[in-house]
mmCIF file of C-alpha atoms in Angstrom:
data_model
loop_
_atom_site.group_PDB
_atom_site.id
_atom_site.type_symbol
_atom_site.label_atom_id
_atom_site.label_comp_id
_atom_site.label_asym_id
_atom_site.label_seq_id
_atom_site.Cartn_x
_atom_site.Cartn_y
_atom_site.Cartn_z
ATOM 1 C CA MET A 1 32.563 -11.595 -3.559
ATOM 2 C CA PRO A 2 29.239 -9.617 -3.325
ATOM 3 C CA LEU A 3 26.515 -10.797 -0.909
ATOM 4 C CA LYS A 4 23.575 -12.584 -2.670
ATOM 5 C CA LEU A 5 20.221 -11.087 -1.776
ATOM 6 C CA ARG A 6 17.064 -12.942 -2.839
ATOM 7 C CA LEU A 7 14.295 -10.410 -2.977
ATOM 8 C CA ALA A 8 10.588 -10.879 -3.730
ATOM 9 C CA LEU A 9 8.919 -7.797 -5.210
ATOM 10 C CA ARG A 10 5.829 -6.895 -7.223
ATOM 11 C CA ASP A 11 6.186 -5.417 -10.674
ATOM 12 C CA TRP A 12 6.464 -1.700 -9.643
ATOM 13 C CA ASP A 13 7.634 0.213 -12.733
ATOM 14 C CA TYR A 14 10.287 2.158 -10.891
ATOM 15 C CA MET A 15 12.008 -1.117 -9.751
ATOM 16 C CA THR A 16 12.886 -1.754 -13.487
ATOM 17 C CA PRO A 17 16.317 -0.212 -13.264
ATOM 18 C CA LEU A 18 17.101 -2.325 -10.207
ATOM 19 C CA VAL A 19 15.788 -5.577 -11.833
ATOM 20 C CA LEU A 20 17.742 -4.906 -15.102
ATOM 21 C CA GLY A 21 20.932 -4.000 -13.210
ATOM 22 C CA ASP A 22 21.013 -0.368 -14.330
ATOM 23 C CA VAL A 23 21.552 0.538 -10.687
ATOM 24 C CA SER A 24 23.760 -1.948 -8.799
ATOM 25 C CA SER A 25 26.171 -2.246 -5.900
ATOM 26 C CA PRO A 26 29.535 -4.102 -5.859
ATOM 27 C CA ARG A 27 28.527 -5.326 -2.388
ATOM 28 C CA LEU A 28 25.186 -6.847 -3.373
ATOM 29 C CA GLN A 29 24.152 -9.436 -5.970
ATOM 30 C CA ILE A 30 20.346 -8.905 -6.052
ATOM 31 C CA GLU A 31 18.134 -11.701 -7.422
ATOM 32 C CA VAL A 32 14.660 -10.231 -7.820
ATOM 33 C CA ASP A 33 11.756 -12.708 -7.870
ATOM 34 C CA ARG A 34 8.762 -10.906 -9.410
ATOM 35 C CA VAL A 35 5.665 -11.993 -7.509
ATOM 36 C CA GLY A 36 2.035 -11.190 -8.041
ATOM 37 C CA THR A 37 1.053 -12.050 -4.452
ATOM 38 C CA LEU A 38 3.035 -10.798 -1.489
ATOM 39 C CA VAL A 39 5.048 -13.427 0.484
ATOM 40 C CA ALA A 40 2.943 -14.113 3.594
ATOM 41 C CA ASN A 41 5.903 -14.208 6.048
ATOM 42 C CA VAL A 42 9.438 -13.973 4.675
ATOM 43 C CA ALA A 43 10.642 -15.526 7.963
ATOM 44 C CA GLU A 44 9.045 -18.742 6.909
ATOM 45 C CA ASP A 45 10.016 -18.638 3.246
ATOM 46 C CA ASP A 46 13.169 -20.530 2.257
ATOM 47 C CA ALA A 47 13.131 -18.937 -1.166
ATOM 48 C CA HIS A 48 13.912 -15.363 -0.187
ATOM 49 C CA ASP A 49 15.973 -13.314 2.209
ATOM 50 C CA ALA A 50 13.816 -10.262 1.956
ATOM 51 C CA ALA A 51 10.406 -9.467 0.530
ATOM 52 C CA GLU A 52 7.919 -6.810 -0.159
ATOM 53 C CA THR A 53 5.729 -6.832 2.921
ATOM 54 C CA SER A 54 2.352 -5.504 4.080
ATOM 55 C CA PHE A 55 2.946 -2.766 6.668
ATOM 56 C CA SER A 56 -0.075 -3.785 8.663
ATOM 57 C CA ARG A 57 0.964 -7.449 8.915
ATOM 58 C CA TYR A 58 4.531 -6.423 9.713
ATOM 59 C CA ALA A 59 3.116 -4.275 12.563
ATOM 60 C CA GLN A 60 1.138 -7.236 13.793
ATOM 61 C CA MET A 61 4.318 -9.267 13.999
ATOM 62 C CA ARG A 62 6.006 -6.511 15.955
ATOM 63 C CA HIS A 63 3.080 -6.194 18.238
ATOM 64 C CA ASP A 64 3.021 -9.864 18.920
ATOM 65 C CA GLY A 65 6.774 -9.900 19.861
ATOM 66 C CA ASP A 66 7.663 -11.860 16.660
ATOM 67 C CA GLU A 67 11.125 -10.432 15.817
ATOM 68 C CA ARG A 68 11.984 -12.835 13.026
ATOM 69 C CA VAL A 69 11.416 -10.079 10.405
ATOM 70 C CA ILE A 70 12.980 -6.606 10.498
ATOM 71 C CA GLY A 71 11.422 -3.839 8.444
ATOM 72 C CA MET A 72 13.158 -1.310 6.353
ATOM 73 C CA PRO A 73 11.395 2.105 6.335
ATOM 74 C CA ASN A 74 11.517 2.411 2.561
ATOM 75 C CA PHE A 75 7.907 2.290 1.532
ATOM 76 C CA ILE A 76 7.986 0.945 -1.876
ATOM 77 C CA MET A 77 4.145 1.027 -2.261
ATOM 78 C CA ARG A 78 2.724 4.504 -1.449
ATOM 79 C CA GLY A 79 -0.514 5.933 -2.609
ATOM 80 C CA PHE A 80 -3.445 8.247 -1.755
ATOM 81 C CA ARG A 81 -6.607 6.256 -0.951
ATOM 82 C CA HIS A 82 -9.376 8.752 -1.813
ATOM 83 C CA ARG A 83 -9.211 7.484 -5.406
ATOM 84 C CA CYS A 84 -9.606 3.894 -4.344
ATOM 85 C CA ILE A 85 -13.320 4.024 -3.389
ATOM 86 C CA ILE A 86 -15.598 3.105 -6.306
ATOM 87 C CA THR A 87 -19.327 3.136 -6.869
ATOM 88 C CA THR A 88 -21.666 2.920 -9.833
ATOM 89 C CA LYS A 89 -21.989 5.803 -12.322
ATOM 90 C CA ASP A 90 -25.634 6.367 -11.323
ATOM 91 C CA SER A 91 -24.922 6.327 -7.555
ATOM 92 C CA PRO A 92 -25.820 9.580 -5.566
ATOM 93 C CA ILE A 93 -22.686 8.967 -3.337
ATOM 94 C CA ARG A 94 -20.142 11.814 -4.058
ATOM 95 C CA THR A 95 -18.461 12.562 -0.789
ATOM 96 C CA LEU A 96 -16.797 10.361 1.877
ATOM 97 C CA ALA A 97 -19.382 11.593 4.327
ATOM 98 C CA ASP A 98 -22.053 10.039 2.115
ATOM 99 C CA LEU A 99 -20.769 6.640 2.949
ATOM 100 C CA ALA A 100 -22.384 6.824 6.424
ATOM 101 C CA GLY A 101 -24.886 4.096 6.772
ATOM 102 C CA LYS A 102 -23.868 2.412 3.566
ATOM 103 C CA LYS A 103 -22.922 -1.086 2.629
ATOM 104 C CA ILE A 104 -19.117 -1.070 1.826
ATOM 105 C CA GLY A 105 -17.019 -3.789 0.465
ATOM 106 C CA VAL A 106 -13.354 -4.287 1.181
ATOM 107 C CA THR A 107 -10.829 -6.748 -0.255
ATOM 108 C CA GLY A 108 -9.316 -7.543 3.112
ATOM 109 C CA TRP A 109 -10.234 -6.036 6.444
ATOM 110 C CA ARG A 110 -6.702 -5.537 7.859
ATOM 111 C CA ASP A 111 -5.009 -4.644 4.631
ATOM 112 C CA SER A 112 -2.833 -1.651 4.815
ATOM 113 C CA GLY A 113 -4.469 0.182 1.977
ATOM 114 C CA ASN A 114 -8.032 -0.403 3.450
ATOM 115 C CA THR A 115 -6.736 0.738 6.815
ATOM 116 C CA TRP A 116 -5.640 4.004 5.255
ATOM 117 C CA THR A 117 -8.818 4.280 3.327
ATOM 118 C CA ARG A 118 -10.929 3.935 6.491
ATOM 119 C CA ALA A 119 -8.591 6.532 8.036
ATOM 120 C CA ALA A 120 -9.519 8.995 5.315
ATOM 121 C CA CYS A 121 -13.210 8.216 5.805
ATOM 122 C CA ARG A 122 -12.782 8.672 9.667
ATOM 123 C CA ARG A 123 -11.476 12.173 8.988
ATOM 124 C CA GLU A 124 -14.840 12.889 7.332
ATOM 125 C CA GLY A 125 -16.907 11.469 10.133
ATOM 126 C CA VAL A 126 -17.470 7.881 8.903
ATOM 127 C CA GLY A 127 -15.836 5.446 11.340
ATOM 128 C CA VAL A 128 -16.019 1.659 11.487
ATOM 129 C CA GLU A 129 -19.272 1.724 13.450
ATOM 130 C CA ASP A 130 -20.911 4.108 10.964
ATOM 131 C CA ALA A 131 -21.278 1.715 8.068
ATOM 132 C CA MET A 132 -21.892 -1.961 7.212
ATOM 133 C CA TRP A 133 -18.776 -3.823 5.934
ATOM 134 C CA TYR A 134 -18.365 -6.831 3.793
ATOM 135 C CA ALA A 135 -15.037 -8.505 3.003
ATOM 136 C CA GLY A 136 -14.606 -10.365 -0.231
ATOM 137 C CA ARG A 137 -12.827 -10.919 -3.522
ATOM 138 C CA LEU A 138 -13.002 -7.987 -5.997
ATOM 139 C CA THR A 139 -13.630 -9.994 -9.185
ATOM 140 C CA GLU A 140 -14.378 -13.549 -10.313
ATOM 141 C CA ALA A 141 -10.565 -13.846 -11.097
ATOM 142 C CA HIS A 142 -9.593 -13.396 -7.460
ATOM 143 C CA PRO A 143 -9.479 -16.440 -5.095
ATOM 144 C CA ILE A 144 -11.976 -17.056 -2.315
ATOM 145 C CA THR A 145 -10.074 -16.743 0.810
ATOM 146 C CA ASP A 146 -10.660 -15.611 4.435
ATOM 147 C CA ARG A 147 -10.593 -11.837 4.052
ATOM 148 C CA LEU A 148 -12.077 -11.054 7.549
ATOM 149 C CA ASP A 149 -8.862 -12.401 9.098
ATOM 150 C CA GLY A 150 -10.548 -12.787 12.510
ATOM 151 C CA PHE A 151 -12.147 -9.339 12.563
ATOM 152 C CA GLY A 152 -15.685 -10.315 11.542
ATOM 153 C CA ARG A 153 -18.579 -9.112 13.710
ATOM 154 C CA PRO A 154 -22.206 -10.082 12.738
ATOM 155 C CA GLY A 155 -24.152 -7.059 11.786
ATOM 156 C CA ARG A 156 -21.128 -4.875 11.209
ATOM 157 C CA ILE A 157 -18.226 -6.687 9.449
ATOM 158 C CA GLU A 158 -19.093 -9.795 7.534
ATOM 159 C CA ALA A 159 -18.020 -11.856 4.528
ATOM 160 C CA ALA A 160 -19.423 -10.841 1.199
ATOM 161 C CA PRO A 161 -22.717 -12.670 0.605
ATOM 162 C CA GLY A 162 -22.147 -16.052 -0.989
ATOM 163 C CA GLU A 163 -18.498 -15.173 -1.532
ATOM 164 C CA ARG A 164 -19.667 -13.394 -4.681
ATOM 165 C CA PRO A 165 -17.333 -11.040 -6.425
ATOM 166 C CA MET A 166 -17.861 -7.486 -4.991
ATOM 167 C CA VAL A 167 -18.068 -5.849 -8.502
ATOM 168 C CA ASP A 168 -21.077 -7.982 -9.216
ATOM 169 C CA LEU A 169 -22.630 -7.109 -5.841
ATOM 170 C CA LEU A 170 -21.922 -3.378 -6.569
ATOM 171 C CA LYS A 171 -23.533 -3.432 -9.995
ATOM 172 C CA GLU A 172 -26.639 -5.233 -8.502
ATOM 173 C CA GLY A 173 -27.047 -2.830 -5.601
ATOM 174 C CA GLY A 174 -25.898 -5.355 -2.961
ATOM 175 C CA LEU A 175 -23.109 -2.945 -2.055
ATOM 176 C CA ASP A 176 -23.009 0.824 -2.248
ATOM 177 C CA ALA A 177 -19.301 1.230 -2.558
ATOM 178 C CA VAL A 178 -16.069 -0.823 -2.709
ATOM 179 C CA PHE A 179 -12.566 -0.144 -1.362
ATOM 180 C CA THR A 180 -10.142 -1.489 -3.920
ATOM 181 C CA PRO A 181 -6.352 -1.530 -4.069
ATOM 182 C CA PHE A 182 -6.395 -1.650 -7.907
ATOM 183 C CA MET A 183 -9.161 -0.777 -10.410
ATOM 184 C CA PRO A 184 -10.992 -3.847 -11.757
ATOM 185 C CA LYS A 185 -10.439 -4.730 -15.330
ATOM 186 C CA GLY A 186 -12.444 -2.528 -17.618
ATOM 187 C CA PHE A 187 -12.789 0.251 -15.129
ATOM 188 C CA PHE A 188 -11.107 2.759 -17.445
ATOM 189 C CA ASP A 189 -13.269 1.762 -20.471
ATOM 190 C CA GLN A 190 -15.728 4.363 -21.582
ATOM 191 C CA ASP A 191 -18.663 2.062 -20.999
ATOM 192 C CA SER A 192 -17.577 1.023 -17.544
ATOM 193 C CA PRO A 193 -20.476 1.065 -15.013
ATOM 194 C CA PHE A 194 -18.179 2.272 -12.296
ATOM 195 C CA ARG A 195 -16.623 5.573 -11.225
ATOM 196 C CA GLN A 196 -14.735 6.838 -8.258
ATOM 197 C CA VAL A 197 -16.874 8.050 -5.381
ATOM 198 C CA LEU A 198 -15.131 11.434 -5.379
ATOM 199 C CA PRO A 199 -15.646 13.339 -8.626
ATOM 200 C CA ASP A 200 -12.446 15.337 -7.889
ATOM 201 C CA TYR A 201 -10.467 12.957 -5.881
ATOM 202 C CA ARG A 202 -7.218 14.693 -6.841
ATOM 203 C CA ALA A 203 -8.277 17.892 -5.075
ATOM 204 C CA SER A 204 -9.171 15.881 -1.997
ATOM 205 C CA GLU A 205 -5.795 14.080 -2.013
ATOM 206 C CA VAL A 206 -3.851 17.342 -2.495
ATOM 207 C CA ALA A 207 -5.719 18.791 0.575
ATOM 208 C CA TYR A 208 -5.036 15.613 2.492
ATOM 209 C CA PHE A 209 -1.363 15.882 1.675
ATOM 210 C CA ASN A 210 -1.228 19.524 2.613
ATOM 211 C CA ASP A 211 -2.864 18.675 6.010
ATOM 212 C CA VAL A 212 -0.833 15.514 6.909
ATOM 213 C CA GLY A 213 2.303 16.108 4.989
ATOM 214 C CA TYR A 214 2.835 12.605 3.480
ATOM 215 C CA VAL A 215 1.592 10.080 0.991
ATOM 216 C CA PRO A 216 0.446 6.920 2.866
ATOM 217 C CA GLY A 217 2.808 3.945 2.843
ATOM 218 C CA MET A 218 1.478 0.518 2.491
ATOM 219 C CA HIS A 219 4.234 -1.907 1.725
ATOM 220 C CA LEU A 220 7.858 -1.983 2.943
ATOM 221 C CA ILE A 221 10.749 -4.476 2.633
ATOM 222 C CA GLY A 222 10.881 -7.081 5.365
ATOM 223 C CA PHE A 223 14.219 -8.858 5.956
ATOM 224 C CA LYS A 224 14.936 -12.155 7.746
ATOM 225 C CA ALA A 225 16.277 -10.905 11.103
ATOM 226 C CA GLN A 226 19.278 -13.314 10.979
ATOM 227 C CA PHE A 227 20.240 -12.109 7.567
ATOM 228 C CA VAL A 228 20.415 -8.586 8.776
ATOM 229 C CA ARG A 229 22.299 -9.642 11.934
ATOM 230 C CA ASP A 230 24.848 -11.328 9.804
ATOM 231 C CA ASN A 231 25.037 -8.359 7.357
ATOM 232 C CA PRO A 232 24.054 -5.133 9.310
ATOM 233 C CA TRP A 233 24.830 -2.862 6.306
ATOM 234 C CA VAL A 234 22.544 -4.649 3.925
ATOM 235 C CA MET A 235 19.291 -2.578 4.567
ATOM 236 C CA ASP A 236 20.941 0.826 4.069
ATOM 237 C CA GLU A 237 22.632 -0.467 0.869
ATOM 238 C CA LEU A 238 19.330 -1.811 -0.571
ATOM 239 C CA SER A 239 17.433 1.233 0.422
ATOM 240 C CA GLU A 240 19.894 3.507 -1.434
ATOM 241 C CA LEU A 241 19.606 1.223 -4.477
ATOM 242 C CA ILE A 242 15.867 1.504 -4.382
ATOM 243 C CA ASP A 243 16.008 5.218 -4.147
ATOM 244 C CA ALA A 244 18.340 5.312 -7.092
ATOM 245 C CA SER A 245 16.093 3.099 -9.157
ATOM 246 C CA GLN A 246 13.209 5.381 -8.458
ATOM 247 C CA ARG A 247 15.127 8.515 -9.518
ATOM 248 C CA MET A 248 16.386 6.834 -12.641
ATOM 249 C CA TRP A 249 12.870 5.689 -13.626
ATOM 250 C CA LEU A 250 11.386 9.153 -13.106
ATOM 251 C CA GLU A 251 14.007 10.595 -15.403
ATOM 252 C CA LYS A 252 13.126 8.003 -17.996
ATOM 253 C CA ARG A 253 9.368 8.806 -17.644
ATOM 254 C CA GLU A 254 9.981 12.390 -18.187
ATOM 255 C CA LYS A 255 12.074 11.754 -21.227
ATOM 256 C CA TYR A 256 9.734 9.078 -22.769
ATOM 257 C CA ALA A 257 6.427 10.563 -21.717
ATOM 258 C CA ASP A 258 4.890 9.759 -25.144
ATOM 259 C CA THR A 259 4.202 6.216 -23.897
ATOM 260 C CA THR A 260 0.857 7.596 -22.608
ATOM 261 C CA PRO A 261 -0.984 10.647 -24.052
ATOM 262 C CA TRP A 262 -0.894 13.659 -21.630
ATOM 263 C CA MET A 263 1.689 11.932 -19.424
ATOM 264 C CA ILE A 264 3.767 15.135 -19.634
ATOM 265 C CA ASP A 265 0.833 17.072 -18.221
ATOM 266 C CA GLU A 266 0.467 14.652 -15.411
ATOM 267 C CA LEU A 267 4.208 14.869 -14.548
ATOM 268 C CA ARG A 268 3.858 18.638 -14.434
ATOM 269 C CA ARG A 269 0.800 18.532 -12.194
ATOM 270 C CA CYS A 270 2.598 16.137 -9.810
ATOM 271 C CA ALA A 271 5.548 18.442 -9.590
ATOM 272 C CA ALA A 272 3.242 21.277 -8.817
ATOM 273 C CA ASP A 273 1.158 19.437 -6.204
ATOM 274 C CA LEU A 274 3.858 17.439 -4.458
ATOM 275 C CA PRO A 275 7.326 18.372 -3.154
ATOM 276 C CA PRO A 276 10.263 16.548 -4.709
ATOM 277 C CA ASN A 277 10.814 14.464 -1.541
ATOM 278 C CA TRP A 278 7.261 13.097 -1.235
ATOM 279 C CA ASN A 279 8.567 9.497 -1.395
ATOM 280 C CA VAL A 280 11.651 10.019 0.788
ATOM 281 C CA SER A 281 12.736 6.886 2.684
ATOM 282 C CA GLY A 282 14.054 6.657 6.248
ATOM 283 C CA LEU A 283 12.613 6.494 9.757
ATOM 284 C CA LYS A 284 12.950 10.105 10.705
ATOM 285 C CA GLU A 285 11.617 11.337 7.383
ATOM 286 C CA ASN A 286 8.549 9.136 7.683
ATOM 287 C CA ASP A 287 7.909 9.397 11.484
ATOM 288 C CA ALA A 288 4.604 11.287 11.181
ATOM 289 C CA MET A 289 3.183 8.720 8.666
ATOM 290 C CA ILE A 290 4.430 5.726 10.577
ATOM 291 C CA SER A 291 2.940 7.130 13.901
ATOM 292 C CA ASP A 292 -0.378 7.948 12.220
ATOM 293 C CA PHE A 293 -0.564 4.417 10.725
ATOM 294 C CA ALA A 294 0.087 2.874 14.189
ATOM 295 C CA GLN A 295 -2.616 5.112 15.595
ATOM 296 C CA GLU A 296 -5.066 3.917 12.925
ATOM 297 C CA LEU A 297 -4.355 0.285 13.582
ATOM 298 C CA HIS A 298 -5.125 0.901 17.217
ATOM 299 C CA ALA A 299 -8.156 3.169 16.711
ATOM 300 C CA GLN A 300 -9.693 0.699 14.214
ATOM 301 C CA GLY A 301 -9.287 -2.175 16.629
ATOM 302 C CA ILE A 302 -6.717 -4.115 14.422
ATOM 303 C CA LEU A 303 -4.071 -3.855 17.147
ATOM 304 C CA PRO A 304 -5.031 -3.700 20.834
ATOM 305 C CA ARG A 305 -1.945 -1.718 21.804
ATOM 306 C CA LEU A 306 -0.562 1.426 20.294
ATOM 307 C CA LEU A 307 2.977 0.981 18.830
ATOM 308 C CA THR A 308 5.643 3.531 18.654
ATOM 309 C CA SER A 309 7.849 4.148 15.627
ATOM 310 C CA ALA A 310 10.762 2.768 17.593
ATOM 311 C CA GLU A 311 8.969 -0.477 18.340
ATOM 312 C CA LEU A 312 8.180 -0.893 14.610
ATOM 313 C CA PHE A 313 11.728 -0.026 13.416
ATOM 314 C CA PRO A 314 14.019 -0.691 16.323
ATOM 315 C CA LEU A 315 17.295 -0.837 14.333
ATOM 316 C CA GLN A 316 16.760 2.600 12.709
ATOM 317 C CA ALA A 317 15.683 3.954 16.056
ATOM 318 C CA GLY A 318 18.865 2.681 17.734
ATOM 319 C CA VAL A 319 16.986 0.284 20.020
ATOM 320 C CA ASN A 320 18.949 -2.795 20.927
#
């Protein structure tokens, strides 16, 4: 009898083979719940045994000594952040250094993606103290919630004025740039008023990868600790299935590239710019990225103490 695993995931395209059962295991019966919003804390969620989890919020739990969730170092959401800073088409801002002294919107102060984006800016000389920050909802369709998460500081990190959507503030000049995890609806239209800050963000991202050696990881899978204690093999099994699903989906994208014009050119460019193991899973394989993220959480004042990779992933590090 296979073990049932109730798993909450976003609709990442490369999870399709896993969701459809094209990749499977005789040991696991995986029931995927497709969610639009991440489960806040899988330890307190009766509906799931494991869930896609924010790396930064998982790190906070480990920092606080909350061991109810155990992370699996398979980073199912990865992405460069240079492309995720937008401004208006007529803005003079064209480099990360140009953001110094500017009014910048963020969709959530402690979000993993925003932490990595600030890290990229810090490399170009723009730290937290070098800009004015506003946390708020990206568009009217997004809910009004507390996006400061306890990190607000008058005159430095504040809520978006009037809780207004940041795309509206950006268009009106109330903000100079916005960090966004996903592009707002209409961004890719020819008449969109927005553009990415970096005209050639791809070149910046390739240079970043060549320097640090990784694509930043933002989400991982968090398991209820008791579920893992009862089934110590389950994380390795799921990680292998996720890797297999990614490989199968890439093969299908290469075969059915006509779904998007010029996709074949993009696939060729990715193969030229990145090594085939750019999204490899595992603690040892991602140690540099994990350590850098922990360093950023500490340097940006999100965590008061610097965590080690072993503290974040004790099972994989062999820590009892």
